[in-house]
């Protein structure tokens, strides 16, 4: 019998503290869905009541399997639970679980909270009780637990025990400063697990000594059964424990795989590279090539004696199989490695094709050529699918944009204010019909999008529910010239989402390609007749 080990993701809360990261509501929803599909048990969304984005996030029906968790403070010292607006917002949020943060270091209780040790314990008990009464699963984040334990073990334990005794599902031991070392974590978590059963103990490690992942495993060895972390190790300062490194270790290393079950399936593990890169694309940053398991170089071996040994038996130079996390070996004839990737992708999108079909090699060549000039199919699933369907000859020519024109004008309006207005005119041929549409927008791309989707004749009904949910631009330097890559995320009335890509030296042209792919993808998905 394997034990269940739980994973808790705080990319949207602690990860949002990363320098330069600022999630929109659309970002948060998309990342939450990705984590849900990955099989993460708990997704912490943020602080309801603390800012408009998080309040909106917690007001929505999100339809996720994961235990969606709200984060916030225990009741303030000297207040009752019924007279604390911050706590009220937290209790009212549409969340499955509430994670309270509380002081566990007596020094902080005195200096930061300016209250007594007993009042801090009472605040923990009262807050846990109030959340339980609201029907929420409760977690208590013991801030500075390890430093607190070193200074006053009795008091740190008392804080954790107060929450557990009051019915908190999890007591989270936080290495808030990130300075604890693995042997200390193992020893202290071991002491905690003598008082609180390990299947109620979680570890929350920060990476200030590059050991957040090691500290998480040290805690599991000592009995903790929940690991908290973030995608790609996002987080303030040096980041949080990186779930993208932790998950494959749990799944693929015998010591853990033999003992523990986690919510991430083998099939979901195959998508790990995709998940990691999709987050980077969203943050508009380049993936870390040297990231363990998922980096482009994680399974790259330079040619030479290693290469020939790898060709004979990959296990000779690889600690795990790269395919297990959706990565690829980089020494083999790249065409072979790439072909298996393309085949896996075709299977994922449900395109049946014989694996020896010569068109697959052609598709692979096209993907490589296009990625070399800036297309990013890893992030643009819908554009890849269209490319695959076109190469395999199965996308109808629904319509043809014969001409478009986009203008941006700055002028004074009737009230004498300076305004910038964009207008687009699009000529479309649908069957024998020539259609012309014009639209204004708050920018040239918005105007073009509006005009393009205004009248598609007999196809209009299929794209009525289509909306653009995100638009991202990155300037790439390929060779001597700079090109623009545009990624567009779209959604339909059923909540299905897809991403398309366009690349050009001209931002309007790149946007146009991505918009066209989005519309055509929607028509294909809807089964629109040719
Ligand atoms: Zn933290």
Coordinates of C-alpha atoms and ligand atoms in Angstrom, one line a residue:
X1 CA 0.0 0.0 0.0
X2 CA 1.4 3.4 -1.1
X3 CA 0.8 6.5 1.0
X4 CA -0.9 9.5 -0.5
X5 CA 1.4 12.5 -0.8
X6 CA -0.4 15.8 -1.6
X7 CA 0.8 18.7 -3.8
X8 CA -0.1 22.3 -3.1
X9 CA 0.7 25.0 -5.7
X10 CA 1.1 28.6 -4.7
X11 CA 2.2 30.0 -8.0
X12 CA -0.7 32.4 -8.0
X13 CA -0.1 33.6 -4.4
X14 CA 3.6 33.3 -3.4
X15 CA 4.7 33.1 -7.0
X16 CA 2.9 36.4 -7.7
X17 CA 5.5 38.0 -5.4
X18 CA 8.2 37.4 -8.0
X19 CA 9.9 40.6 -9.2
X20 CA 8.3 41.6 -12.5
X21 CA 5.4 39.2 -12.3
X22 CA 2.0 40.7 -12.4
X23 CA -0.9 38.2 -13.1
X24 CA -4.1 39.4 -14.7
X25 CA -7.4 37.6 -13.9
X26 CA -7.1 35.8 -17.3
X27 CA -3.6 34.7 -16.4
X28 CA -4.7 33.4 -13.0
X29 CA -7.6 31.5 -14.5
X30 CA -5.5 30.0 -17.2
X31 CA -2.8 28.9 -14.8
X32 CA -5.3 27.5 -12.4
X33 CA -6.8 25.4 -15.2
X34 CA -3.3 24.2 -16.2
X35 CA -2.5 23.1 -12.6
X36 CA -5.9 21.4 -12.3
X37 CA -5.2 19.4 -15.5
X38 CA -1.8 18.5 -14.2
X39 CA -3.4 16.9 -11.1
X40 CA -2.3 19.3 -8.4
X41 CA -4.4 18.7 -5.3
X42 CA -4.5 22.3 -4.0
X43 CA -4.2 25.5 -6.0
X44 CA -3.9 28.7 -3.9
X45 CA -5.4 31.5 -5.9
X46 CA -4.5 34.6 -3.8
X47 CA -5.9 36.9 -1.1
X48 CA -9.6 37.6 -1.6
X49 CA -10.4 41.1 -0.5
X50 CA -6.8 42.3 -0.8
X51 CA -7.0 43.5 -4.4
X52 CA -9.6 43.6 -7.2
X53 CA -8.1 40.7 -9.3
X54 CA -8.1 38.3 -6.4
X55 CA -11.6 39.4 -5.2
X56 CA -12.9 38.8 -8.7
X57 CA -11.1 35.4 -9.0
X58 CA -12.8 34.3 -5.8
X59 CA -16.2 35.6 -6.8
X60 CA -16.2 33.3 -9.9
X61 CA -17.4 29.7 -10.5
X62 CA -14.2 28.1 -11.7
X63 CA -15.3 24.5 -12.2
X64 CA -12.0 22.9 -11.1
X65 CA -11.4 19.5 -9.6
X66 CA -8.6 20.9 -7.4
X67 CA -9.2 22.2 -3.9
X68 CA -9.1 25.9 -4.7
X69 CA -7.6 27.7 -1.7
X70 CA -7.9 31.3 -0.4
X71 CA -5.0 32.8 1.6
X72 CA -5.3 35.4 4.3
X73 CA -4.6 36.4 7.9
X74 CA -6.0 34.9 11.1
X75 CA -8.1 37.3 13.1
X76 CA -6.3 40.4 14.3
X77 CA -5.2 40.5 17.9
X78 CA -7.8 42.1 20.2
X79 CA -10.6 41.6 17.7
X80 CA -13.3 39.0 17.6
X81 CA -13.8 36.8 14.5
X82 CA -17.1 38.5 13.9
X83 CA -15.5 42.0 14.0
X84 CA -12.7 41.6 11.5
X85 CA -13.4 42.8 7.9
X86 CA -10.3 41.1 6.5
X87 CA -11.3 37.7 8.0
X88 CA -14.9 38.2 6.8
X89 CA -13.8 38.7 3.2
X90 CA -11.8 35.5 3.5
X91 CA -14.6 33.5 5.0
X92 CA -17.0 34.7 2.3
X93 CA -14.8 34.0 -0.6
X94 CA -15.8 31.1 -3.0
X95 CA -13.0 28.8 -2.0
X96 CA -12.9 25.1 -1.1
X97 CA -10.2 25.7 1.5
X98 CA -8.7 28.6 3.5
X99 CA -5.0 28.8 4.3
X100 CA -4.4 31.1 7.3
X101 CA -1.0 32.6 7.9
X102 CA 0.0 33.0 11.5
X103 CA 3.1 33.8 13.5
X104 CA 4.9 30.8 15.0
X105 CA 7.9 32.6 16.3
X106 CA 7.4 34.2 19.7
X107 CA 9.8 37.0 18.7
X108 CA 7.6 38.0 15.8
X109 CA 4.5 37.8 18.0
X110 CA 6.0 40.4 20.2
X111 CA 7.7 42.6 17.7
X112 CA 5.5 42.4 14.6
X113 CA 2.1 41.6 16.1
X114 CA 2.7 43.5 19.4
X115 CA 0.6 41.0 21.2
X116 CA 1.0 38.2 23.7
X117 CA 1.8 34.6 23.0
X118 CA -1.5 33.5 24.4
X119 CA -3.5 36.0 22.3
X120 CA -1.7 34.7 19.1
X121 CA -2.7 31.1 20.0
X122 CA -6.3 32.2 20.7
X123 CA -6.4 34.0 17.3
X124 CA -5.2 30.7 15.6
X125 CA -7.9 28.7 17.4
X126 CA -10.7 31.2 16.7
X127 CA -9.9 31.6 13.0
X128 CA -9.6 27.8 12.4
X129 CA -12.9 27.3 14.2
X130 CA -14.7 30.1 12.2
X131 CA -13.5 28.7 8.8
X132 CA -14.5 25.2 9.8
X133 CA -17.9 26.5 10.8
X134 CA -18.2 27.9 7.2
X135 CA -17.5 24.4 5.9
X136 CA -14.0 25.1 4.6
X137 CA -11.1 22.8 4.7
X138 CA -8.4 24.7 6.8
X139 CA -4.7 25.0 6.5
X140 CA -2.5 27.0 8.9
X141 CA 0.7 28.5 7.5
X142 CA 3.1 28.7 10.4
X143 CA 5.3 31.6 9.4
X144 CA 9.0 31.4 10.2
X145 CA 8.4 28.0 11.7
X146 CA 12.0 26.7 11.5
X147 CA 13.6 29.9 12.9
X148 CA 10.8 30.0 15.5
X149 CA 11.4 26.4 16.4
X150 CA 15.1 27.0 16.8
X151 CA 14.4 30.0 19.1
X152 CA 11.5 28.5 21.1
X153 CA 10.5 25.0 20.1
X154 CA 7.7 24.8 22.7
X155 CA 5.9 27.9 21.4
X156 CA 6.4 27.0 17.7
X157 CA 4.9 23.6 18.3
X158 CA 2.1 25.1 20.4
X159 CA 1.0 27.2 17.4
X160 CA 0.9 24.2 15.1
X161 CA -0.8 22.1 17.7
X162 CA -3.5 24.7 18.4
X163 CA -4.5 24.6 14.7
X164 CA -4.4 20.8 14.5
X165 CA -6.4 20.4 17.7
X166 CA -9.0 22.8 16.4
X167 CA -9.5 20.7 13.3
X168 CA -7.2 22.2 10.7
X169 CA -6.6 19.6 7.9
X170 CA -3.0 20.7 7.5
X171 CA -0.4 22.5 9.5
X172 CA 2.1 24.1 7.1
X173 CA 5.7 24.4 8.3
X174 CA 7.1 27.5 6.5
X175 CA 10.8 28.2 6.0
X176 CA 9.8 31.8 5.3
X177 CA 13.4 33.2 5.2
X178 CA 14.5 30.3 3.2
X179 CA 17.7 29.7 5.2
X180 CA 17.0 26.3 6.7
X181 CA 19.3 23.4 5.7
X182 CA 18.0 19.9 4.8
X183 CA 19.4 18.2 7.9
X184 CA 17.7 20.8 10.1
X185 CA 14.4 20.5 8.2
X186 CA 14.5 16.7 8.6
X187 CA 15.2 16.9 12.3
X188 CA 12.6 19.6 13.1
X189 CA 9.8 18.1 10.9
X190 CA 10.6 14.7 12.6
X191 CA 10.0 16.4 16.0
X192 CA 6.7 17.9 14.8
X193 CA 5.5 14.6 13.4
X194 CA 5.8 13.1 16.9
X195 CA 3.2 15.6 18.1
X196 CA 1.0 16.0 14.9
X197 CA 0.5 13.1 12.5
X198 CA 2.6 13.5 9.4
X199 CA -0.4 13.2 7.1
X200 CA -1.5 16.6 8.6
X201 CA 2.0 18.2 8.1
X202 CA 3.0 20.2 5.1
X203 CA 6.3 21.8 4.1
X204 CA 6.7 25.2 2.5
X205 CA 10.3 25.9 1.5
X206 CA 11.9 29.0 0.0
X207 CA 15.0 28.7 -2.1
X208 CA 17.5 31.1 -0.5
X209 CA 20.2 28.5 -0.2
X210 CA 19.3 26.7 -3.5
X211 CA 17.9 23.9 -1.3
X212 CA 14.1 24.4 -1.4
X213 CA 13.6 21.2 -3.3
X214 CA 16.0 19.3 -1.1
X215 CA 14.3 20.7 2.0
X216 CA 10.9 19.6 0.7
X217 CA 12.2 16.0 0.3
X218 CA 13.9 16.1 3.7
X219 CA 10.5 17.0 5.2
X220 CA 8.8 14.1 3.4
X221 CA 11.5 11.7 4.7
X222 CA 10.7 13.0 8.2
X223 CA 7.0 12.3 7.7
X224 CA 5.4 15.4 6.1
X225 CA 2.8 14.4 3.5
X226 CA 2.1 17.7 1.7
X227 CA 4.6 19.6 -0.4
X228 CA 4.0 23.3 -1.3
X229 CA 5.7 24.9 -4.2
X230 CA 5.3 26.8 -7.4
X231 CA 5.7 26.2 -11.1
X232 CA 9.3 26.9 -12.3
X233 CA 10.1 27.8 -8.7
X234 CA 8.5 31.2 -9.0
X235 CA 8.5 33.3 -5.9
X236 CA 10.0 36.3 -4.2
X237 CA 13.8 36.7 -3.7
X238 CA 15.2 33.3 -4.9
X239 CA 11.9 31.7 -5.3
X240 CA 9.9 28.8 -3.8
X241 CA 10.4 25.1 -4.0
X242 CA 10.1 24.2 -7.7
X243 CA 7.2 21.7 -8.3
X244 CA 8.4 21.2 -11.8
X245 CA 11.5 19.5 -10.3
X246 CA 9.7 17.9 -7.4
X247 CA 6.9 16.1 -9.4
X248 CA 9.2 14.0 -11.7
X249 CA 11.4 13.1 -8.7
X250 CA 8.3 11.8 -6.9
X251 CA 7.1 9.9 -10.0
X252 CA 10.4 8.6 -11.3
X253 CA 12.7 8.0 -8.4
X254 CA 12.3 4.6 -6.9
X255 CA 12.6 5.8 -3.3
X256 CA 9.6 8.0 -3.7
X257 CA 7.6 6.2 -6.4
X258 CA 7.5 3.0 -4.5
X259 CA 6.2 4.7 -1.3
X260 CA 3.9 7.5 -2.5
X261 CA 1.0 8.1 -4.8
X262 CA 0.4 11.7 -6.1
X263 CA -2.4 13.3 -8.0
X264 CA -0.2 13.7 -11.2
X265 CA -0.8 10.8 -13.6
X266 CA 1.9 9.4 -15.9
X267 CA 0.0 11.0 -18.8
X268 CA 0.0 14.4 -17.1
X269 CA 3.7 14.0 -16.4
X270 CA 4.3 13.7 -20.1
X271 CA 3.0 17.2 -20.4
X272 CA 5.4 18.7 -17.8
X273 CA 7.7 20.4 -20.4
X274 CA 4.6 21.9 -22.0
X275 CA 3.3 23.2 -18.6
X276 CA 6.6 24.7 -17.7
X277 CA 7.0 26.5 -21.0
X278 CA 3.4 27.6 -21.2
X279 CA 4.0 29.5 -17.9
X280 CA 7.2 31.1 -19.3
X281 CA 5.3 32.2 -22.4
X282 CA 2.6 33.7 -20.3
X283 CA 5.2 35.6 -18.3
X284 CA 6.9 36.6 -21.5
X285 CA 10.2 35.2 -20.5
X286 CA 12.5 32.7 -22.1
X287 CA 12.5 29.2 -20.5
X288 CA 15.6 28.2 -18.5
X289 CA 17.5 25.9 -20.9
X290 CA 19.2 24.2 -18.0
X291 CA 16.2 23.6 -15.8
X292 CA 16.3 20.0 -14.4
X293 CA 14.0 17.6 -16.3
X294 CA 12.3 20.2 -18.5
X295 CA 15.1 22.4 -19.8
X296 CA 16.0 22.2 -23.4
X297 CA 19.5 21.0 -22.4
X298 CA 18.4 18.7 -19.6
X299 CA 18.9 15.7 -21.9
X300 CA 21.3 17.1 -24.4
X301 CA 24.6 15.4 -24.8
X302 CA 27.5 16.6 -27.0
X303 CA 28.6 14.4 -29.7
X304 CA 31.5 12.1 -29.1
X305 CA 31.9 8.9 -27.1
X306 CA 28.8 9.7 -25.0
X307 CA 26.7 10.1 -28.2
X308 CA 27.5 6.6 -29.5
X309 CA 26.9 5.1 -26.1
X310 CA 23.5 6.8 -25.9
X311 CA 22.6 5.6 -29.3
X312 CA 23.2 2.0 -28.1
X313 CA 21.4 2.4 -24.8
X314 CA 20.1 5.8 -23.6
X315 CA 20.1 4.6 -20.0
X316 CA 23.9 4.8 -20.0
X317 CA 23.9 8.5 -19.8
X318 CA 20.4 9.5 -18.7
X319 CA 19.1 9.4 -15.1
X320 CA 15.4 9.2 -16.3
X321 CA 13.9 8.8 -19.8
X322 CA 13.3 12.3 -21.2
X323 CA 10.0 11.3 -22.8
X324 CA 8.6 10.6 -19.3
X325 CA 8.4 14.4 -18.7
X326 CA 7.7 15.3 -22.3
X327 CA 11.3 16.3 -23.0
X328 CA 13.6 15.1 -25.8
X329 CA 17.0 13.7 -26.1
X330 CA 19.2 15.9 -28.1
X331 CA 22.0 13.7 -29.4
X332 CA 20.1 11.3 -31.5
X333 CA 19.4 12.0 -35.2
X334 CA 17.1 14.9 -34.2
X335 CA 14.7 13.9 -36.9
X336 CA 13.9 10.6 -35.1
X337 CA 13.5 12.3 -31.7
X338 CA 11.4 15.0 -33.2
X339 CA 9.2 12.6 -35.1
X340 CA 8.2 10.8 -32.0
X341 CA 7.3 14.1 -30.5
X342 CA 5.2 15.1 -33.5
X343 CA 3.5 11.6 -33.4
X344 CA 2.7 12.1 -29.7
X345 CA 1.3 15.5 -30.4
X346 CA -0.8 14.2 -33.3
X347 CA -2.2 11.5 -31.0
X348 CA -3.0 14.1 -28.4
X349 CA -5.1 16.1 -30.9
X350 CA -6.8 13.0 -32.2
X351 CA -5.3 13.0 -35.7
X352 CA -5.0 9.4 -36.9
X353 CA -2.0 8.8 -39.2
X354 CA 0.3 6.0 -39.9
X355 CA 3.7 6.5 -38.2
X356 CA 5.6 5.8 -41.4
X357 CA 3.6 8.3 -43.4
X358 CA 6.2 10.5 -45.3
X359 CA 4.0 13.6 -44.6
X360 CA 5.0 13.4 -40.9
X361 CA 8.7 14.0 -41.8
X362 CA 7.5 16.9 -43.9
X363 CA 5.4 18.3 -41.1
X364 CA 8.5 18.0 -38.8
X365 CA 10.6 19.9 -41.4
X366 CA 8.0 22.7 -41.6
X367 CA 7.8 23.0 -37.8
X368 CA 11.6 23.2 -37.5
X369 CA 11.8 25.8 -40.3
X370 CA 9.1 27.9 -38.7
X371 CA 10.4 27.6 -35.2
X372 CA 13.8 28.8 -36.5
X373 CA 12.2 32.0 -37.7
X374 CA 10.3 32.6 -34.4
X375 CA 7.1 30.6 -34.3
X376 CA 6.5 28.9 -30.9
X377 CA 4.3 25.9 -31.4
X378 CA 5.0 24.7 -27.8
X379 CA 2.8 27.6 -26.7
X380 CA 0.5 27.8 -29.6
X381 CA -1.4 24.5 -29.6
X382 CA -4.1 25.6 -32.0
X383 CA -1.6 26.8 -34.6
X384 CA 0.3 23.6 -34.4
X385 CA -2.9 21.6 -34.9
X386 CA -3.8 23.7 -38.0
X387 CA -0.4 23.2 -39.4
X388 CA -0.6 19.5 -38.8
X389 CA -4.1 19.3 -40.3
X390 CA -3.0 21.4 -43.3
X391 CA 0.1 19.3 -43.9
X392 CA -1.9 16.1 -43.7
X393 CA -4.4 17.8 -46.0
X394 CA -7.6 18.2 -44.0
X395 CA -8.4 21.9 -43.5
X396 CA -11.0 23.4 -45.8
X397 CA -10.4 26.8 -47.4
X398 CA -13.4 28.4 -45.6
X399 CA -12.8 32.0 -46.6
X400 CA -10.1 34.2 -48.1
X401 CA -9.1 37.7 -46.9
X402 CA -8.4 39.4 -50.1
X403 CA -7.4 42.7 -48.6
X404 CA -7.2 44.6 -45.4
X405 CA -6.4 48.1 -44.4
X406 CA -5.7 49.4 -40.9
X407 CA -5.4 53.1 -40.0
X408 CA -4.5 54.8 -36.8
X409 CA -5.4 58.4 -36.4
X410 CA -4.7 61.0 -33.7
X411 CA -6.9 64.0 -33.6
X412 CA -9.1 66.3 -31.4
X413 CA -12.6 65.0 -30.6
X414 CA -15.7 67.2 -30.3
X415 CA -14.7 68.1 -26.7
X416 CA -11.3 69.2 -27.8
X417 CA -9.6 66.2 -26.2
X418 CA -6.7 64.5 -28.0
X419 CA -7.7 60.9 -28.9
X420 CA -6.2 58.1 -30.9
X421 CA -8.6 56.0 -33.0
X422 CA -7.9 52.9 -35.0
X423 CA -10.1 51.7 -37.9
X424 CA -9.9 48.6 -40.0
X425 CA -11.5 47.6 -43.3
X426 CA -11.4 44.0 -44.4
X427 CA -12.5 42.4 -47.7
X428 CA -13.4 38.7 -47.4
X429 CA -14.4 36.2 -50.0
X430 CA -16.7 33.5 -48.8
X431 CA -17.7 31.1 -51.6
X432 CA -18.9 33.5 -54.3
X433 CA -19.7 36.3 -51.9
X434 CA -17.4 39.3 -51.5
X435 CA -18.0 40.9 -48.1
X436 CA -16.6 44.1 -46.8
X437 CA -16.5 45.0 -43.1
X438 CA -15.2 48.0 -41.2
X439 CA -14.7 48.4 -37.5
X440 CA -13.2 50.8 -35.0
X441 CA -11.1 49.6 -32.1
X442 CA -9.0 50.9 -29.2
X443 CA -5.9 50.0 -31.2
X444 CA -5.1 48.7 -34.7
X445 CA -5.1 45.0 -33.7
X446 CA -8.4 45.3 -31.9
X447 CA -9.9 47.1 -34.9
X448 CA -8.6 44.4 -37.3
X449 CA -10.0 41.7 -35.0
X450 CA -13.4 43.4 -34.9
X451 CA -13.6 43.9 -38.6
X452 CA -12.5 40.4 -39.4
X453 CA -15.1 38.8 -37.2
X454 CA -18.0 41.1 -38.1
X455 CA -19.2 39.3 -41.1
X456 CA -18.0 35.9 -42.3
X457 CA -21.2 35.1 -44.2
X458 CA -22.4 31.6 -43.7
X459 CA -19.7 30.9 -41.2
X460 CA -20.7 33.8 -38.9
X461 CA -22.8 31.6 -36.7
X462 CA -19.8 29.4 -35.8
X463 CA -17.7 32.3 -34.5
X464 CA -20.4 34.2 -32.6
X465 CA -19.1 33.0 -29.2
X466 CA -15.4 33.5 -30.1
X467 CA -13.6 36.1 -28.0
X468 CA -10.0 37.1 -27.7
X469 CA -8.9 36.6 -24.1
X470 CA -5.2 37.4 -24.2
X471 CA -2.7 39.1 -26.5
X472 CA 1.1 38.9 -26.0
X473 CA 3.9 40.3 -28.0
X474 CA 7.6 39.6 -27.9
X475 CA 10.3 41.1 -30.0
X476 CA 12.7 38.3 -31.1
X477 CA 16.1 38.8 -32.6
X478 CA 16.6 36.3 -35.4
X479 CA 19.9 36.9 -37.1
X480 CA 20.2 40.6 -38.0
X481 CA 16.6 41.6 -38.1
X482 CA 14.1 41.9 -35.3
X483 CA 10.8 40.1 -35.7
X484 CA 7.7 40.3 -33.7
X485 CA 6.0 37.2 -32.3
X486 CA 2.3 37.5 -31.3
X487 CA 0.5 34.9 -29.2
X488 CA -3.3 35.2 -29.0
X489 CA -5.4 33.3 -26.6
X490 CA -9.0 32.8 -27.6
X491 CA -12.0 31.3 -25.9
X492 CA -15.5 30.2 -27.0
X493 CA -19.0 30.0 -25.5
X494 CA -18.2 26.6 -24.0
X495 CA -15.1 27.9 -22.2
X496 CA -12.7 26.1 -24.5
X497 CA -9.4 27.9 -24.9
X498 CA -6.7 27.8 -27.5
X499 CA -3.6 29.8 -28.4
X500 CA -2.4 30.8 -31.9
X501 CA 0.8 32.4 -33.1
X502 CA 1.9 34.8 -35.8
X503 CA 5.5 36.0 -36.7
X504 CA 6.5 38.9 -38.9
X505 CA 8.7 42.0 -38.8
X506 CA 5.3 43.8 -38.9
X507 CA 3.3 43.6 -35.7
X508 CA -0.1 44.0 -37.6
X509 CA 0.8 41.2 -39.9
X510 CA 1.9 38.9 -37.1
X511 CA -1.3 39.7 -35.3
X512 CA -3.3 39.0 -38.4
X513 CA -1.8 35.5 -38.8
X514 CA -2.6 34.7 -35.2
X515 CA -6.2 36.0 -35.6
X516 CA -6.7 34.1 -38.8
X517 CA -5.5 30.8 -37.2
X518 CA -7.8 31.4 -34.2
X519 CA -10.9 31.8 -36.4
X520 CA -10.0 28.9 -38.7
X521 CA -9.3 26.7 -35.7
X522 CA -12.7 27.6 -34.2
X523 CA -14.4 26.6 -37.6
X524 CA -12.5 23.3 -37.7
X525 CA -13.5 22.6 -34.0
X526 CA -17.1 23.4 -34.7
X527 CA -17.2 21.1 -37.7
X528 CA -18.2 23.9 -40.1
X529 CA -18.8 22.6 -43.6
X530 CA -16.3 23.5 -46.3
Ligands
LIG1 ZN1 6.2 31.6 1.1

